[in-house]
PDB file of C-alpha atoms in Angstrom:
ATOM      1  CA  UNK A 934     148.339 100.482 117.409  1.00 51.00           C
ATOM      2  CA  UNK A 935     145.090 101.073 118.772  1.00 50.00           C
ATOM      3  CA  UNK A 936     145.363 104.257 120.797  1.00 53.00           C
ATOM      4  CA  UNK A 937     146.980 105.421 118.144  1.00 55.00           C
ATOM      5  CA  UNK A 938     144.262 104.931 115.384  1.00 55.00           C
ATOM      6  CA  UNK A 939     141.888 106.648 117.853  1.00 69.00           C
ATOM      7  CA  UNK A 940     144.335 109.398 118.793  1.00 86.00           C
ATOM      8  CA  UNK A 941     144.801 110.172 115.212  1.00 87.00           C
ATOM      9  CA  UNK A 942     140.353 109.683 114.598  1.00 90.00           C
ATOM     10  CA  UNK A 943     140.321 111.781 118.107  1.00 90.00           C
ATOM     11  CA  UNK A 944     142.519 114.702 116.364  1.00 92.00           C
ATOM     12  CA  UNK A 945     141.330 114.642 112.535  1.00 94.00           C
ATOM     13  CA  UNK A 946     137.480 114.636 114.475  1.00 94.00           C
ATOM     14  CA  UNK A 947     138.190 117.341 116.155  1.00 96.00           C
ATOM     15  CA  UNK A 948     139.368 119.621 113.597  1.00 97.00           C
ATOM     16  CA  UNK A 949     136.825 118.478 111.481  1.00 97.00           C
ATOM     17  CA  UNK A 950     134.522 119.754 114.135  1.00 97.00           C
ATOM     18  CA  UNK A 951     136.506 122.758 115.148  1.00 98.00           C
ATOM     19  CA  UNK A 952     135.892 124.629 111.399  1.00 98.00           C
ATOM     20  CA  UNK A 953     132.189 123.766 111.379  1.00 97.00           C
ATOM     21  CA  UNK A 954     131.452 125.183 114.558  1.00 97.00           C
ATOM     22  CA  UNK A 955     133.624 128.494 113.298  1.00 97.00           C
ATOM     23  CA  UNK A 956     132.006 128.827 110.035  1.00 97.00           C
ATOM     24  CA  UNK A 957     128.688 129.364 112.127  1.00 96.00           C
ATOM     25  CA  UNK A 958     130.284 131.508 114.607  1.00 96.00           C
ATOM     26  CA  UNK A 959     129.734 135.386 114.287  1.00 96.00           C
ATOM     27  CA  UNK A 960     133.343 136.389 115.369  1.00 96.00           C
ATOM     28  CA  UNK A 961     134.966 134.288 112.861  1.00 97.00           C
ATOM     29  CA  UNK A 962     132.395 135.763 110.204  1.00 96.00           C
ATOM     30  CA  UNK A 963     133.639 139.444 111.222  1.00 95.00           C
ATOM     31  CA  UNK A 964     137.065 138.094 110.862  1.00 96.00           C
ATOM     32  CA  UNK A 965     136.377 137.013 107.368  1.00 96.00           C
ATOM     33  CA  UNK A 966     134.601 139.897 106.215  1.00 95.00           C
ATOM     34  CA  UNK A 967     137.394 141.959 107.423  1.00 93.00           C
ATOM     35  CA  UNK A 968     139.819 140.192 105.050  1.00 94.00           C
ATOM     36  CA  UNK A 969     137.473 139.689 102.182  1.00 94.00           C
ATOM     37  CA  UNK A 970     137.484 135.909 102.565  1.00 95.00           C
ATOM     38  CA  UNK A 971     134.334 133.623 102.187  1.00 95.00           C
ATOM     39  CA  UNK A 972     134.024 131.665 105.631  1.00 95.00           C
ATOM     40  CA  UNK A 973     134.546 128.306 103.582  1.00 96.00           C
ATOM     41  CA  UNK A 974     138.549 129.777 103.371  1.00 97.00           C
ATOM     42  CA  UNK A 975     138.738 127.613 106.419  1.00 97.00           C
ATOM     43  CA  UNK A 976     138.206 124.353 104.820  1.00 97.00           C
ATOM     44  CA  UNK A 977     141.906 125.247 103.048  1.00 96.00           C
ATOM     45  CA  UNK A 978     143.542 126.176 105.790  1.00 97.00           C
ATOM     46  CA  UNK A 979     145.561 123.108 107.420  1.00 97.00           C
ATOM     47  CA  UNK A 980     145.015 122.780 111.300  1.00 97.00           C
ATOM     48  CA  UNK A 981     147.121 120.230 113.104  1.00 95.00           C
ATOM     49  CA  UNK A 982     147.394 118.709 116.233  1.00 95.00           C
ATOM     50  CA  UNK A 983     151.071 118.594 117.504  1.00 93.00           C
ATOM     51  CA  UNK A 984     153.571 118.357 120.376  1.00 93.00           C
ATOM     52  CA  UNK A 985     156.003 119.335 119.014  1.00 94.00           C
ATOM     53  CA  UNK A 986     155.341 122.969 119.663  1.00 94.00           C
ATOM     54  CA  UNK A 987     156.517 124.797 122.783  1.00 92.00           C
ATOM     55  CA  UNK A 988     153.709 127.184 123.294  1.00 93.00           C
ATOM     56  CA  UNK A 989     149.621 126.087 122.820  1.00 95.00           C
ATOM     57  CA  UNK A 990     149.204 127.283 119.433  1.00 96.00           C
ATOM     58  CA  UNK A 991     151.066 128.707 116.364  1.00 95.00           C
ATOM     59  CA  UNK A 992     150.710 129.738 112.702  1.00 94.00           C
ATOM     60  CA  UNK A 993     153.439 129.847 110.358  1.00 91.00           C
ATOM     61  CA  UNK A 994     152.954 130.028 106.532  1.00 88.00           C
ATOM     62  CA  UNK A 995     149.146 129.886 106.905  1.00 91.00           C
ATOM     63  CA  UNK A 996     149.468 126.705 108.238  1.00 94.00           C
ATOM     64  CA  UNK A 997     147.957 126.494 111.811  1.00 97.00           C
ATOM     65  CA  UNK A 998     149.130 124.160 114.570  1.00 97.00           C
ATOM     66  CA  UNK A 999     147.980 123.640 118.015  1.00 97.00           C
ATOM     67  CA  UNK A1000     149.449 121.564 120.670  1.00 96.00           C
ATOM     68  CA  UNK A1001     148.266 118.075 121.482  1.00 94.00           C
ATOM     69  CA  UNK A1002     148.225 119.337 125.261  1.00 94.00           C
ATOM     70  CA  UNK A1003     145.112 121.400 124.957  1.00 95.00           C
ATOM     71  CA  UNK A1004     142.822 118.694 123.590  1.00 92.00           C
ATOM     72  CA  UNK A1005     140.942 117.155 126.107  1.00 93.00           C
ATOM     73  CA  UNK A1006     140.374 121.310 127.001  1.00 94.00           C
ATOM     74  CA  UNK A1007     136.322 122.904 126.740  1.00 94.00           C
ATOM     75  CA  UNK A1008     135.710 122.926 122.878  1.00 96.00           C
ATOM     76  CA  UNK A1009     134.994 126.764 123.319  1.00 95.00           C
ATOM     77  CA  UNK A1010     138.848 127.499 124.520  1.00 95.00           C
ATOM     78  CA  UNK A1011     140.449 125.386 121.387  1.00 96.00           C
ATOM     79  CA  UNK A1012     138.512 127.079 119.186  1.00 97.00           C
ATOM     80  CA  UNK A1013     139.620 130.689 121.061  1.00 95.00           C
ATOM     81  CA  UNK A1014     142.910 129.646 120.306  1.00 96.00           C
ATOM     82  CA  UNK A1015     142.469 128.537 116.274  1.00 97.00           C
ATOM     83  CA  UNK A1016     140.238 131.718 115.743  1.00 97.00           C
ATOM     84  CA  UNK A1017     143.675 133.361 117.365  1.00 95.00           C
ATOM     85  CA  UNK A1018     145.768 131.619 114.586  1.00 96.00           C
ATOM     86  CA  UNK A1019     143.102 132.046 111.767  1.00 97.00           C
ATOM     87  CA  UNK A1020     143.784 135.764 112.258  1.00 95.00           C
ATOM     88  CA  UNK A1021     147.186 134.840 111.487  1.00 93.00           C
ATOM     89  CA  UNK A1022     146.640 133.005 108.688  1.00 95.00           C
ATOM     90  CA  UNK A1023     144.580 136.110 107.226  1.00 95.00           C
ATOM     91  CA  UNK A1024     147.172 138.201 108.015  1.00 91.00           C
ATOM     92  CA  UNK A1025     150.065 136.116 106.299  1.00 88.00           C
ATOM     93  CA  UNK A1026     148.131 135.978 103.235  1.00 90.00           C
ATOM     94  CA  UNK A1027     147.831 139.936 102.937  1.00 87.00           C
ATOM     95  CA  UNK A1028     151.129 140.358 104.118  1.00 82.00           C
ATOM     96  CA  UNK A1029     152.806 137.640 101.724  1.00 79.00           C
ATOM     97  CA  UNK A1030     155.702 139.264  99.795  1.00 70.00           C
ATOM     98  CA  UNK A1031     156.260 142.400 102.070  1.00 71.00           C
ATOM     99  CA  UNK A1032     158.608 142.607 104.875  1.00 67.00           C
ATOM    100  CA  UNK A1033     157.951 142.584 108.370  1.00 61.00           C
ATOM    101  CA  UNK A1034     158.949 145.359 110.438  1.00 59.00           C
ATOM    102  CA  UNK A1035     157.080 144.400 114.145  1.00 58.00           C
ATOM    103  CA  UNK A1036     158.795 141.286 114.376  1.00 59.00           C
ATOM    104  CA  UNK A1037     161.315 142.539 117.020  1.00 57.00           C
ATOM    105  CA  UNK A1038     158.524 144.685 118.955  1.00 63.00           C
ATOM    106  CA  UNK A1039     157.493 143.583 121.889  1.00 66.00           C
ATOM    107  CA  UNK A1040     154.430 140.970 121.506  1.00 73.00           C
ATOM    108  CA  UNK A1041     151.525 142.573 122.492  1.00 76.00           C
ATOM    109  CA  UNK A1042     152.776 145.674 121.117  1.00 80.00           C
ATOM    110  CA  UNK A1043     153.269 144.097 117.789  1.00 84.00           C
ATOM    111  CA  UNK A1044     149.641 145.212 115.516  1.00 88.00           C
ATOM    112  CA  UNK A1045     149.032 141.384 114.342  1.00 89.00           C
ATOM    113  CA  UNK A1046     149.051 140.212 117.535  1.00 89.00           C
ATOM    114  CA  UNK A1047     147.004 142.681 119.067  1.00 91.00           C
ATOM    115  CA  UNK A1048     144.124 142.257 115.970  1.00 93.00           C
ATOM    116  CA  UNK A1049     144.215 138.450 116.798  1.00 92.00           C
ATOM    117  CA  UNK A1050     144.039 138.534 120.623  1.00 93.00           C
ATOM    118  CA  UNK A1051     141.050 140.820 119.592  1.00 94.00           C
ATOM    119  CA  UNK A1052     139.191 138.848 117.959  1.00 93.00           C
ATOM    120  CA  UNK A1053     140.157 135.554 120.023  1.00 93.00           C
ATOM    121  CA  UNK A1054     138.874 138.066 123.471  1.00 94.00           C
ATOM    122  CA  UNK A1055     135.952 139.494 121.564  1.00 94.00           C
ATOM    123  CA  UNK A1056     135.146 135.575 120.571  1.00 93.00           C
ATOM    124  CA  UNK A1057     135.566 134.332 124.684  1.00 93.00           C
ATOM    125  CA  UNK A1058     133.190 137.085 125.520  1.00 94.00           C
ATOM    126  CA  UNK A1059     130.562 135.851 123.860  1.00 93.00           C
ATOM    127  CA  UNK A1060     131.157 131.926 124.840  1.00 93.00           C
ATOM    128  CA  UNK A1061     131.496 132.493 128.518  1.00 92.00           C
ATOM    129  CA  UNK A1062     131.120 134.779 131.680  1.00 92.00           C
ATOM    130  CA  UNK A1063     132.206 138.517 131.639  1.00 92.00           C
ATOM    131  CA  UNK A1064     134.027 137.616 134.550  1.00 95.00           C
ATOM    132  CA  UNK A1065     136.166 134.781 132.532  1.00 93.00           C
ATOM    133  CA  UNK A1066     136.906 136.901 130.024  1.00 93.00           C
ATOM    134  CA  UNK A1067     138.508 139.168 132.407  1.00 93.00           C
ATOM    135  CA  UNK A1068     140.598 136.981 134.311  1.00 93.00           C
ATOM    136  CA  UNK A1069     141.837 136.373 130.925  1.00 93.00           C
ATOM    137  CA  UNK A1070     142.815 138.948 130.004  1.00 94.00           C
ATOM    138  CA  UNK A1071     144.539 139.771 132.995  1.00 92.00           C
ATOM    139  CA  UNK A1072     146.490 136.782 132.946  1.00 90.00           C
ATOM    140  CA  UNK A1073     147.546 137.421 129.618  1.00 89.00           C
ATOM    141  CA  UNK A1074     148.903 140.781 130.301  1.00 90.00           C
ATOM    142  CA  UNK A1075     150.985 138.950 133.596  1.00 88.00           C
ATOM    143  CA  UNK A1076     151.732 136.129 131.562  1.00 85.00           C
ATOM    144  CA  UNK A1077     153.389 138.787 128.909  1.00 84.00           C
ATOM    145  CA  UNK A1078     155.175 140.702 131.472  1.00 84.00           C
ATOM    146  CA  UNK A1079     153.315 144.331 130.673  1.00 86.00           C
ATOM    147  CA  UNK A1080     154.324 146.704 133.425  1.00 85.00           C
ATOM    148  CA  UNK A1081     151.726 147.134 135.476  1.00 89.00           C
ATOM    149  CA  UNK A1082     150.711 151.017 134.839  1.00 92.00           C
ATOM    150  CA  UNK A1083     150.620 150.172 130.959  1.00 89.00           C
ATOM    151  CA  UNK A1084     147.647 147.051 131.676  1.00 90.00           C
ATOM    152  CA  UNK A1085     144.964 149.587 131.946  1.00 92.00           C
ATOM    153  CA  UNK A1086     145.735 151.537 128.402  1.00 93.00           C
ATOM    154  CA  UNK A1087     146.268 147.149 127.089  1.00 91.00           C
ATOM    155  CA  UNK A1088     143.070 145.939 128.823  1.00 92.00           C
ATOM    156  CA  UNK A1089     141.320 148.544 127.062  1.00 93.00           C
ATOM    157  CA  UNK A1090     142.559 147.906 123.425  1.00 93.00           C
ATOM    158  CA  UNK A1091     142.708 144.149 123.696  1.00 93.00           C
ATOM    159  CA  UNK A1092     138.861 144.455 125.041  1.00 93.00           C
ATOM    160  CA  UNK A1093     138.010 146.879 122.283  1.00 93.00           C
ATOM    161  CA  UNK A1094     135.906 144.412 119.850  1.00 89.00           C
ATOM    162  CA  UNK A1095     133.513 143.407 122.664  1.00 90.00           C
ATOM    163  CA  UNK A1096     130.301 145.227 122.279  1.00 72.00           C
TER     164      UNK A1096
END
């Protein structure tokens, strides 16, 4: 019972942790202004730790969750990933009511997906190296398949929020 009580102190810490250092980070403050939220939106926004979850981090119904696997990763790339699913959550929250119509588009073709690997790309590049950020983004369009005379024309708009 107690790795478990420091698991769960480990986890709740860490979230805790995870929304303070975004309310003070300038990406996440773009993101917010964008959607007309006040950066404190974040504090209502539940964030879980989970392995139940068969890819590193999801959103559904506003609710963010992130799997347990990615934990003991740098602080920097966990919050990448919930600034990722904050977009999300913004984007649910606008959307609510209407239908969706890019569901069955390819991912990164689909425009919510694209607006949150922005931000989460435009966030990396100004935690760590130019040349991280790259190799990033390269391995995300190899990771997602996209045929290699389209990466160019995707490097380019995934890349477009870095100044």
């Amino acid at each position: 019972a107690q790795k478990k009580k420091h698991k769960l102190e480990k986890t709740t810490k860490m979230v805790a942790n995870l929304k303070d250092f975004l309310k003070a980070d300038q990406t996440y403050r773009d993101l917010c202004e964008e959607y007309d939220h006040d950066e404190s939106i974040i504090d209502g926004i539940p964030v879980v730790f989970t392995s139940e979850i068969d890819v590193t981090a999801k959103t559904v119904n506003a609710k963010v969750f992130i799997n347990t696997s990615i934990i003991d990763d740098k602080f920097e790339i966990v919050a990448r990933y919930l600034l990722h699913e904050l977009t999300h959550c913004f984007q649910h929250m606008e959307k609510e009511g209407k239908k969706n119509k890019e569901k069955n588009k390819v991912y990164l073709n689909r425009p919510e997906e694209m607006e949150a690997f922005q931000y989460q790309i435009e966030f990396d590049a100004r935690k760590r190296s130019g040349k991280k950020v790259n190799e990033y983004v390269n391995d995300l369009l190899s990771y997602h398949d996209i045929p290699k005379e389209k990466r160019p024309a995707k490097k380019e708009e995934l890349m477009s929020k870095i100044k």
